[in-house]
CSV table of N, CA and C in Angstrom, one decimal:
chain,number,residue,atom,x,y,z
A,11,MET,N,96.4,64.4,94.9
A,11,MET,CA,96.5,65.8,94.7
A,11,MET,C,97.6,66.4,95.6
A,12,ALA,N,98.4,67.2,95.0
A,12,ALA,CA,99.5,67.8,95.8
A,12,ALA,C,98.9,68.8,96.8
A,13,PRO,N,99.5,68.8,98.0
A,13,PRO,CA,99.0,69.8,99.0
A,13,PRO,C,99.3,71.2,98.6
A,14,LEU,N,98.4,72.1,99.0
A,14,LEU,CA,98.6,73.5,98.8
A,14,LEU,C,99.8,74.0,99.6
A,15,PRO,N,100.5,74.9,99.1
A,15,PRO,CA,101.7,75.5,99.8
A,15,PRO,C,101.2,76.0,101.2
A,16,ALA,N,102.0,75.8,102.2
A,16,ALA,CA,101.6,76.3,103.5
A,16,ALA,C,101.3,77.8,103.6
A,17,ARG,N,102.0,78.6,102.8
A,17,ARG,CA,101.7,80.0,102.8
A,17,ARG,C,100.3,80.3,102.3
A,18,LEU,N,99.9,79.6,101.2
A,18,LEU,CA,98.6,79.9,100.7
A,18,LEU,C,97.5,79.4,101.6
A,19,ILE,N,97.7,78.2,102.2
A,19,ILE,CA,96.7,77.7,103.2
A,19,ILE,C,96.6,78.7,104.4
A,20,LEU,N,97.7,79.1,104.9
A,20,LEU,CA,97.7,80.1,106.0
A,20,LEU,C,97.0,81.4,105.6
A,21,SER,N,97.2,81.8,104.4
A,21,SER,CA,96.6,83.0,103.9
A,21,SER,C,95.1,82.8,103.9
A,22,LEU,N,94.6,81.7,103.4
A,22,LEU,CA,93.2,81.4,103.4
A,22,LEU,C,92.6,81.3,104.8
A,23,GLN,N,93.3,80.7,105.7
A,23,GLN,CA,92.9,80.6,107.1
A,23,GLN,C,92.8,82.0,107.7
A,24,LEU,N,93.8,82.8,107.5
A,24,LEU,CA,93.8,84.2,108.1
A,24,LEU,C,92.6,85.0,107.5
A,25,LEU,N,92.3,84.8,106.2
A,25,LEU,CA,91.2,85.5,105.6
A,25,LEU,C,89.9,85.1,106.3
A,26,THR,N,89.8,83.8,106.6
A,26,THR,CA,88.6,83.4,107.3
A,26,THR,C,88.4,84.0,108.7
A,27,MET,N,89.5,84.2,109.4
A,27,MET,CA,89.5,84.8,110.7
A,27,MET,C,89.3,86.3,110.7
A,28,LEU,N,89.8,87.0,109.6
A,28,LEU,CA,89.8,88.4,109.6
A,28,LEU,C,88.7,89.0,108.7
A,29,PHE,N,87.8,88.2,108.2
A,29,PHE,CA,86.8,88.8,107.3
A,29,PHE,C,86.0,89.8,108.0
A,30,GLY,N,85.8,91.0,107.3
A,30,GLY,CA,85.1,92.1,107.9
A,30,GLY,C,83.6,92.1,107.6
A,31,SER,N,82.9,92.9,108.3
A,31,SER,CA,81.5,93.0,108.1
A,31,SER,C,81.2,94.3,107.4
A,32,GLY,N,80.0,94.8,107.4
A,32,GLY,CA,79.7,96.1,106.7
A,32,GLY,C,79.4,95.9,105.2
A,33,CYS,N,78.8,94.7,104.9
A,33,CYS,CA,78.5,94.4,103.5
A,33,CYS,C,77.0,94.4,103.4
A,34,SER,N,76.5,94.5,102.1
A,34,SER,CA,75.1,94.3,101.9
A,34,SER,C,74.9,92.8,101.8
A,35,THR,N,73.6,92.5,101.9
A,35,THR,CA,73.2,91.1,101.9
A,35,THR,C,72.6,90.8,100.6
A,36,ARG,N,72.9,89.6,100.0
A,36,ARG,CA,72.4,89.2,98.7
A,36,ARG,C,71.7,87.9,98.8
A,37,PHE,N,70.6,87.7,98.1
A,37,PHE,CA,69.9,86.4,98.0
A,37,PHE,C,70.5,85.6,96.9
A,38,ARG,N,70.6,84.3,97.1
A,38,ARG,CA,71.1,83.4,96.1
A,38,ARG,C,70.2,83.3,94.9
A,39,ASP,N,68.9,83.5,95.0
A,39,ASP,CA,68.0,83.4,93.9
A,39,ASP,C,67.9,84.6,93.1
A,40,ALA,N,68.5,85.7,93.5
A,40,ALA,CA,68.4,87.0,92.8
A,40,ALA,C,69.7,87.6,92.8
A,41,GLU,N,70.6,87.3,91.8
A,41,GLU,CA,72.0,87.6,91.8
A,41,GLU,C,72.2,89.1,92.0
A,42,ASP,N,71.5,90.0,91.4
A,42,ASP,CA,71.7,91.4,91.5
A,42,ASP,C,70.8,92.1,92.4
A,43,ARG,N,69.9,91.5,93.1
A,43,ARG,CA,69.0,92.1,94.0
A,43,ARG,C,69.6,92.2,95.4
A,44,GLU,N,69.9,93.4,95.9
A,44,GLU,CA,70.5,93.6,97.2
A,44,GLU,C,69.4,94.1,98.2
A,45,THR,N,69.6,93.6,99.4
A,45,THR,CA,68.7,94.2,100.5
A,45,THR,C,69.5,95.3,101.2
A,46,ALA,N,68.9,95.8,102.2
A,46,ALA,CA,69.6,96.9,103.0
A,46,ALA,C,70.9,96.4,103.6
A,47,PRO,N,71.9,97.3,103.7
A,47,PRO,CA,73.1,96.9,104.3
A,47,PRO,C,72.9,96.2,105.7
A,48,ALA,N,73.6,95.1,105.9
A,48,ALA,CA,73.6,94.4,107.1
A,48,ALA,C,74.9,94.4,107.8
A,49,GLN,N,74.9,94.7,109.1
A,49,GLN,CA,76.1,94.7,109.9
A,49,GLN,C,76.1,93.5,110.8
A,50,ARG,N,76.4,92.4,110.3
A,50,ARG,CA,76.4,91.2,111.1
A,50,ARG,C,77.5,90.3,110.6
A,51,GLU,N,77.9,89.4,111.5
A,51,GLU,CA,79.0,88.5,111.2
A,51,GLU,C,78.4,87.3,110.4
A,52,PHE,N,79.2,86.8,109.5
A,52,PHE,CA,78.7,85.6,108.7
A,52,PHE,C,78.8,84.4,109.5
A,53,ASP,N,78.1,83.3,109.1
A,53,ASP,CA,78.0,82.1,109.8
A,53,ASP,C,79.1,81.1,109.5
A,54,PHE,N,79.5,81.0,108.2
A,54,PHE,CA,80.5,80.0,107.8
A,54,PHE,C,81.1,80.5,106.5
A,55,PHE,N,82.2,79.8,106.1
A,55,PHE,CA,82.8,80.0,104.8
A,55,PHE,C,82.6,78.8,103.9
A,56,LYS,N,82.4,79.1,102.7
A,56,LYS,CA,82.2,78.0,101.7
A,56,LYS,C,83.4,78.1,100.7
A,57,LEU,N,84.1,76.9,100.7
A,57,LEU,CA,85.2,76.8,99.7
A,57,LEU,C,84.7,76.1,98.5
A,58,SER,N,84.8,76.7,97.4
A,58,SER,CA,84.4,76.2,96.1
A,58,SER,C,85.6,75.8,95.2
A,59,LEU,N,85.6,74.6,94.7
A,59,LEU,CA,86.7,74.1,93.9
A,59,LEU,C,86.2,73.9,92.5
A,60,LEU,N,87.1,73.9,91.5
A,60,LEU,CA,86.8,73.7,90.1
A,60,LEU,C,87.7,72.5,89.6
A,61,TRP,N,87.1,71.6,88.8
A,61,TRP,CA,87.9,70.6,88.1
A,61,TRP,C,88.3,71.2,86.8
A,62,PRO,N,89.6,71.4,86.5
A,62,PRO,CA,90.1,72.1,85.3
A,62,PRO,C,89.7,71.4,84.0
A,63,GLY,N,89.6,70.0,84.1
A,63,GLY,CA,89.3,69.3,82.9
A,63,GLY,C,87.9,69.7,82.3
A,64,THR,N,87.0,69.8,83.2
A,64,THR,CA,85.6,70.3,82.8
A,64,THR,C,85.6,71.7,82.4
A,65,GLU,N,86.3,72.6,83.2
A,65,GLU,CA,86.3,74.0,82.9
A,65,GLU,C,87.0,74.3,81.6
A,66,CYS,N,88.1,73.6,81.3
A,66,CYS,CA,88.8,73.9,80.1
A,66,CYS,C,88.1,73.3,78.8
A,67,ARG,N,87.3,72.3,79.0
A,67,ARG,CA,86.5,71.8,77.9
A,67,ARG,C,85.6,72.8,77.2
A,68,HIS,N,85.3,73.8,78.0
A,68,HIS,CA,84.4,74.9,77.5
A,68,HIS,C,85.1,76.1,77.1
A,69,THR,N,86.4,76.1,77.0
A,69,THR,CA,87.2,77.3,76.6
A,69,THR,C,87.0,77.6,75.1
A,70,LEU,N,86.6,78.8,74.9
A,70,LEU,CA,86.4,79.2,73.5
A,70,LEU,C,87.5,80.2,73.0
A,71,HIS,N,88.1,80.9,73.9
A,71,HIS,CA,89.1,81.9,73.6
A,71,HIS,C,90.3,81.7,74.5
A,72,CYS,N,91.5,81.8,73.9
A,72,CYS,CA,92.7,81.7,74.7
A,72,CYS,C,93.3,83.1,74.9
A,73,CYS,N,94.0,83.2,76.0
A,73,CYS,CA,94.8,84.4,76.3
A,73,CYS,C,95.7,84.0,77.4
A,74,SER,N,96.7,84.9,77.7
A,74,SER,CA,97.7,84.5,78.7
A,74,SER,C,97.1,84.4,80.1
A,75,ALA,N,96.0,85.0,80.4
A,75,ALA,CA,95.3,84.9,81.7
A,75,ALA,C,94.6,83.6,81.9
A,76,ASN,N,94.1,83.0,80.9
A,76,ASN,CA,93.3,81.8,81.0
A,76,ASN,C,94.2,80.6,81.3
A,77,ALA,N,94.0,80.0,82.5
A,77,ALA,CA,94.8,78.9,82.9
A,77,ALA,C,94.7,77.7,81.9
A,78,CYS,N,93.7,77.5,81.2
A,78,CYS,CA,93.5,76.4,80.3
A,78,CYS,C,94.5,76.6,79.1
A,79,CYS,N,94.9,77.8,78.8
A,79,CYS,CA,95.7,78.1,77.6
A,79,CYS,C,97.2,78.1,77.9
A,80,ARG,N,97.6,77.8,79.1
A,80,ARG,CA,99.0,77.8,79.5
A,80,ARG,C,99.6,76.5,79.2
A,81,SER,N,100.9,76.5,79.0
A,81,SER,CA,101.6,75.2,78.8
A,81,SER,C,101.6,74.3,80.0
A,82,SER,N,101.5,74.9,81.2
A,82,SER,CA,101.4,74.2,82.4
A,82,SER,C,99.9,74.3,83.0
A,83,SER,N,98.9,74.0,82.2
A,83,SER,CA,97.6,74.2,82.7
A,83,SER,C,97.3,73.2,83.8
A,84,PRO,N,96.4,73.6,84.7
A,84,PRO,CA,96.1,72.8,85.9
A,84,PRO,C,95.7,71.4,85.6
A,85,THR,N,96.1,70.5,86.4
A,85,THR,CA,95.7,69.1,86.3
A,85,THR,C,95.0,68.6,87.6
A,86,GLU,N,94.8,69.5,88.6
A,86,GLU,CA,94.2,69.1,89.8
A,86,GLU,C,93.1,70.1,90.1
A,87,PHE,N,92.3,69.9,91.1
A,87,PHE,CA,91.3,70.8,91.5
A,87,PHE,C,92.0,72.2,91.9
A,88,THR,N,91.3,73.2,91.5
A,88,THR,CA,91.8,74.6,91.8
A,88,THR,C,90.7,75.3,92.6
A,89,ILE,N,91.0,76.4,93.3
A,89,ILE,CA,90.1,77.1,94.0
A,89,ILE,C,89.2,78.0,93.1
A,90,HIS,N,87.9,77.9,93.3
A,90,HIS,CA,87.0,78.8,92.5
A,90,HIS,C,86.7,80.0,93.3
A,91,GLY,N,86.5,79.8,94.6
A,91,GLY,CA,86.2,80.9,95.5
A,91,GLY,C,86.1,80.5,97.0
A,92,LEU,N,86.3,81.5,97.8
A,92,LEU,CA,86.1,81.3,99.2
A,92,LEU,C,85.1,82.4,99.7
A,93,TRP,N,83.9,82.0,100.0
A,93,TRP,CA,82.8,82.9,100.2
A,93,TRP,C,82.2,82.8,101.6
A,94,ALA,N,81.9,83.9,102.2
A,94,ALA,CA,81.2,84.0,103.5
A,94,ALA,C,79.7,83.7,103.2
A,95,ASP,N,79.1,83.0,104.1
A,95,ASP,CA,77.6,82.8,103.9
A,95,ASP,C,76.9,82.9,105.3
A,96,TYR,N,75.6,83.1,105.2
A,96,TYR,CA,74.8,83.1,106.4
A,96,TYR,C,73.9,81.9,106.3
A,97,ASN,N,73.5,81.4,107.5
A,97,ASN,CA,72.7,80.2,107.6
A,97,ASN,C,71.4,80.3,106.9
A,98,ASP,N,70.9,81.6,106.7
A,98,ASP,CA,69.6,81.8,106.1
A,98,ASP,C,69.6,81.8,104.6
A,99,GLY,N,70.7,81.5,104.0
A,99,GLY,CA,70.8,81.4,102.5
A,99,GLY,C,71.3,82.7,101.8
A,100,THR,N,71.5,83.7,102.6
A,100,THR,CA,72.0,85.0,102.0
A,100,THR,C,73.5,85.0,102.3
A,101,TRP,N,74.2,86.0,101.7
A,101,TRP,CA,75.6,86.2,101.9
A,101,TRP,C,76.0,87.6,101.8
A,102,PRO,N,77.1,88.1,102.5
A,102,PRO,CA,77.6,89.4,102.3
A,102,PRO,C,78.3,89.6,101.0
A,103,ALA,N,78.0,90.7,100.3
A,103,ALA,CA,78.6,91.0,99.0
A,103,ALA,C,78.8,92.5,98.8
A,104,CYS,N,79.7,92.9,98.0
A,104,CYS,CA,79.9,94.2,97.6
A,104,CYS,C,80.2,95.1,98.8
A,105,CYS,N,81.1,94.7,99.6
A,105,CYS,CA,81.4,95.5,100.8
A,105,CYS,C,82.1,96.8,100.4
A,106,GLU,N,81.9,97.8,101.3
A,106,GLU,CA,82.5,99.1,101.0
A,106,GLU,C,83.9,99.1,101.5
A,107,GLY,N,84.7,99.9,100.9
A,107,GLY,CA,86.1,100.1,101.4
A,107,GLY,C,87.0,100.5,100.3
A,108,SER,N,88.3,100.2,100.5
A,108,SER,CA,89.3,100.7,99.5
A,108,SER,C,89.2,99.8,98.3
A,109,GLN,N,89.8,100.3,97.2
A,109,GLN,CA,89.8,99.6,95.9
A,109,GLN,C,90.8,98.5,96.0
A,110,PHE,N,90.6,97.5,95.2
A,110,PHE,CA,91.6,96.4,95.0
A,110,PHE,C,92.9,96.9,94.5
A,111,ASN,N,94.0,96.5,95.0
A,111,ASN,CA,95.3,96.9,94.6
A,111,ASN,C,96.2,95.6,94.4
A,112,GLU,N,96.4,95.2,93.2
A,112,GLU,CA,97.1,93.9,92.9
A,112,GLU,C,98.5,93.9,93.5
A,113,SER,N,99.1,95.0,93.6
A,113,SER,CA,100.5,95.1,94.2
A,113,SER,C,100.5,94.6,95.6
A,114,GLU,N,99.4,94.7,96.3
A,114,GLU,CA,99.3,94.3,97.7
A,114,GLU,C,99.4,92.8,97.9
A,115,ILE,N,99.1,92.0,96.8
A,115,ILE,CA,99.1,90.6,96.8
A,115,ILE,C,100.3,90.1,95.9
A,116,SER,N,101.2,90.9,95.6
A,116,SER,CA,102.2,90.5,94.6
A,116,SER,C,103.0,89.3,95.1
A,117,THR,N,103.3,89.2,96.4
A,117,THR,CA,104.0,88.1,96.9
A,117,THR,C,103.3,86.8,96.8
A,118,LEU,N,102.0,86.8,96.6
A,118,LEU,CA,101.1,85.6,96.5
A,118,LEU,C,100.7,85.3,95.1
A,119,LEU,N,101.1,86.1,94.1
A,119,LEU,CA,100.6,85.9,92.8
A,119,LEU,C,101.0,84.6,92.2
A,120,GLY,N,102.2,84.1,92.5
A,120,GLY,CA,102.6,82.8,91.9
A,120,GLY,C,101.7,81.7,92.4
A,121,ASP,N,101.5,81.7,93.7
A,121,ASP,CA,100.6,80.6,94.3
A,121,ASP,C,99.1,80.8,93.8
A,122,LEU,N,98.7,82.1,93.8
A,122,LEU,CA,97.3,82.4,93.3
A,122,LEU,C,97.1,81.9,91.9
A,123,THR,N,98.1,82.2,91.0
A,123,THR,CA,98.0,81.8,89.6
A,123,THR,C,97.9,80.3,89.5
A,124,LYS,N,98.6,79.6,90.3
A,124,LYS,CA,98.6,78.1,90.3
A,124,LYS,C,97.4,77.5,90.9
A,125,TYR,N,97.0,77.9,92.1
A,125,TYR,CA,96.0,77.3,92.9
A,125,TYR,C,94.6,78.0,92.8
A,126,TRP,N,94.6,79.3,92.4
A,126,TRP,CA,93.3,80.0,92.3
A,126,TRP,C,93.3,80.8,90.9
A,127,PRO,N,93.5,80.0,89.8
A,127,PRO,CA,93.6,80.7,88.5
A,127,PRO,C,92.2,81.1,88.0
A,128,THR,N,92.3,82.0,87.0
A,128,THR,CA,91.1,82.3,86.2
A,128,THR,C,91.1,81.4,85.0
A,129,TYR,N,89.9,81.1,84.6
A,129,TYR,CA,89.6,80.3,83.4
A,129,TYR,C,89.0,81.1,82.3
A,130,GLN,N,89.2,82.5,82.4
A,130,GLN,CA,88.5,83.4,81.4
A,130,GLN,C,89.6,84.4,80.9
A,131,CYS,N,89.2,85.0,79.8
A,131,CYS,CA,89.9,86.1,79.3
A,131,CYS,C,89.1,87.4,79.6
A,132,GLY,N,89.8,88.5,79.7
A,132,GLY,CA,89.1,89.8,79.9
A,132,GLY,C,88.9,90.0,81.4
A,133,SER,N,88.1,91.1,81.7
A,133,SER,CA,87.9,91.5,83.0
A,133,SER,C,86.7,90.8,83.6
A,134,SER,N,86.7,90.7,84.9
A,134,SER,CA,85.6,90.1,85.7
A,134,SER,C,84.8,91.2,86.3
A,135,SER,N,83.5,90.9,86.5
A,135,SER,CA,82.6,92.0,87.1
A,135,SER,C,83.0,92.1,88.6
A,136,THR,N,83.0,93.3,89.1
A,136,THR,CA,83.2,93.5,90.5
A,136,THR,C,81.8,94.1,91.0
A,137,CYS,N,81.9,94.9,92.0
A,137,CYS,CA,80.7,95.5,92.5
A,137,CYS,C,80.2,96.7,91.7
A,138,HIS,N,78.9,97.0,91.8
A,138,HIS,CA,78.3,98.2,91.2
A,138,HIS,C,78.5,98.2,89.7
A,139,ARG,N,78.5,97.0,89.1
A,139,ARG,CA,78.5,96.8,87.7
A,139,ARG,C,79.8,97.3,87.0
A,140,SER,N,80.9,97.3,87.8
A,140,SER,CA,82.2,97.7,87.2
A,140,SER,C,83.0,96.4,86.8
A,141,LYS,N,84.1,96.6,86.2
A,141,LYS,CA,85.0,95.5,85.7
A,141,LYS,C,86.4,95.6,86.3
A,142,GLY,N,87.1,94.5,86.5
A,142,GLY,CA,88.4,94.6,87.0
A,142,GLY,C,89.1,93.2,86.9
A,143,PRO,N,90.3,93.1,87.4
A,143,PRO,CA,91.0,91.9,87.4
A,143,PRO,C,90.3,90.7,88.1
A,144,PHE,N,90.6,89.5,87.7
A,144,PHE,CA,89.9,88.3,88.3
A,144,PHE,C,89.9,88.4,89.8
A,145,TRP,N,91.1,88.6,90.5
A,145,TRP,CA,91.1,88.5,91.9
A,145,TRP,C,90.4,89.7,92.5
A,146,ALA,N,90.2,90.8,91.8
A,146,ALA,CA,89.4,91.9,92.3
A,146,ALA,C,88.0,91.5,92.4
A,147,HIS,N,87.5,90.7,91.6
A,147,HIS,CA,86.1,90.1,91.6
A,147,HIS,C,86.0,89.4,93.0
A,148,GLU,N,86.9,88.5,93.3
A,148,GLU,CA,86.8,87.8,94.6
A,148,GLU,C,87.1,88.7,95.8
A,149,VAL,N,88.1,89.5,95.7
A,149,VAL,CA,88.5,90.2,96.9
A,149,VAL,C,87.6,91.4,97.1
A,150,PHE,N,87.3,92.2,96.1
A,150,PHE,CA,86.6,93.5,96.3
A,150,PHE,C,85.1,93.1,96.7
A,151,LYS,N,84.5,92.1,96.1
A,151,LYS,CA,83.2,91.8,96.4
A,151,LYS,C,83.0,91.4,97.9
A,152,LEU,N,84.1,90.8,98.4
A,152,LEU,CA,84.0,90.3,99.8
A,152,LEU,C,84.8,91.1,100.8
A,153,GLN,N,85.4,92.2,100.3
A,153,GLN,CA,86.1,93.1,101.2
A,153,GLN,C,87.3,92.5,101.9
A,154,LEU,N,87.9,91.5,101.2
A,154,LEU,CA,89.0,90.8,101.8
A,154,LEU,C,90.3,91.7,101.6
A,155,ASN,N,90.3,92.6,100.7
A,155,ASN,CA,91.4,93.4,100.4
A,155,ASN,C,91.9,94.3,101.6
A,156,VAL,N,91.0,94.6,102.5
A,156,VAL,CA,91.3,95.4,103.7
A,156,VAL,C,92.3,94.7,104.5
A,157,PHE,N,92.2,93.3,104.5
A,157,PHE,CA,93.1,92.5,105.4
A,157,PHE,C,94.3,91.9,104.7
A,158,LEU,N,94.4,92.1,103.4
A,158,LEU,CA,95.5,91.4,102.7
A,158,LEU,C,96.9,91.9,103.1
A,159,ILE,N,97.0,93.1,103.4
A,159,ILE,CA,98.3,93.7,103.8
A,159,ILE,C,98.8,93.0,105.1
A,160,ASP,N,97.8,92.8,106.0
A,160,ASP,CA,98.2,92.2,107.3
A,160,ASP,C,98.5,90.7,107.1
A,161,VAL,N,97.7,90.0,106.2
A,161,VAL,CA,98.0,88.6,105.9
A,161,VAL,C,99.3,88.4,105.3
A,162,ILE,N,99.7,89.3,104.3
A,162,ILE,CA,100.9,89.2,103.6
A,162,ILE,C,102.1,89.4,104.6
A,163,GLN,N,102.0,90.4,105.5
A,163,GLN,CA,103.0,90.7,106.4
A,163,GLN,C,103.2,89.5,107.4
A,164,TYR,N,102.0,88.9,107.8
A,164,TYR,CA,102.1,87.8,108.7
A,164,TYR,C,102.7,86.6,108.1
A,165,THR,N,102.5,86.3,106.8
A,165,THR,CA,102.9,85.1,106.2
A,165,THR,C,104.3,85.2,105.5
A,166,THR,N,104.9,86.4,105.5
A,166,THR,CA,106.2,86.5,104.9
A,166,THR,C,107.3,86.8,105.9
């Protein structure tokens, strides 16, 4: 497997160091059941990867956003998500803060499209039952967008 570009790796590492608190806590066995807001630091990050061969086998609809439908579809593991977790089985989700702004990550879009692609068409669910771009799902739910401008400035 080819190594991830240094800039993307550095971005992921910086996100792990800069992750904010102020999120509600969710239980893994009840996807939409939230507890009272928790102001605590997470215990670890979980990096989830996808094998595109398996993911693309289930593709029913093609669109330009779906990595399976591109002429250069992924042939190596890709990032599915980078999530903060607590040792007790809960995790921070739907953090409050500014809305996702794709222009803030414009310098990373090439790397994100290659190494952290979406395998779907249409909008992804974000917090509070709203819809948005794929990366808004990952970024807004975890409140990583607050730090993206600093990460981009640091890595460029």
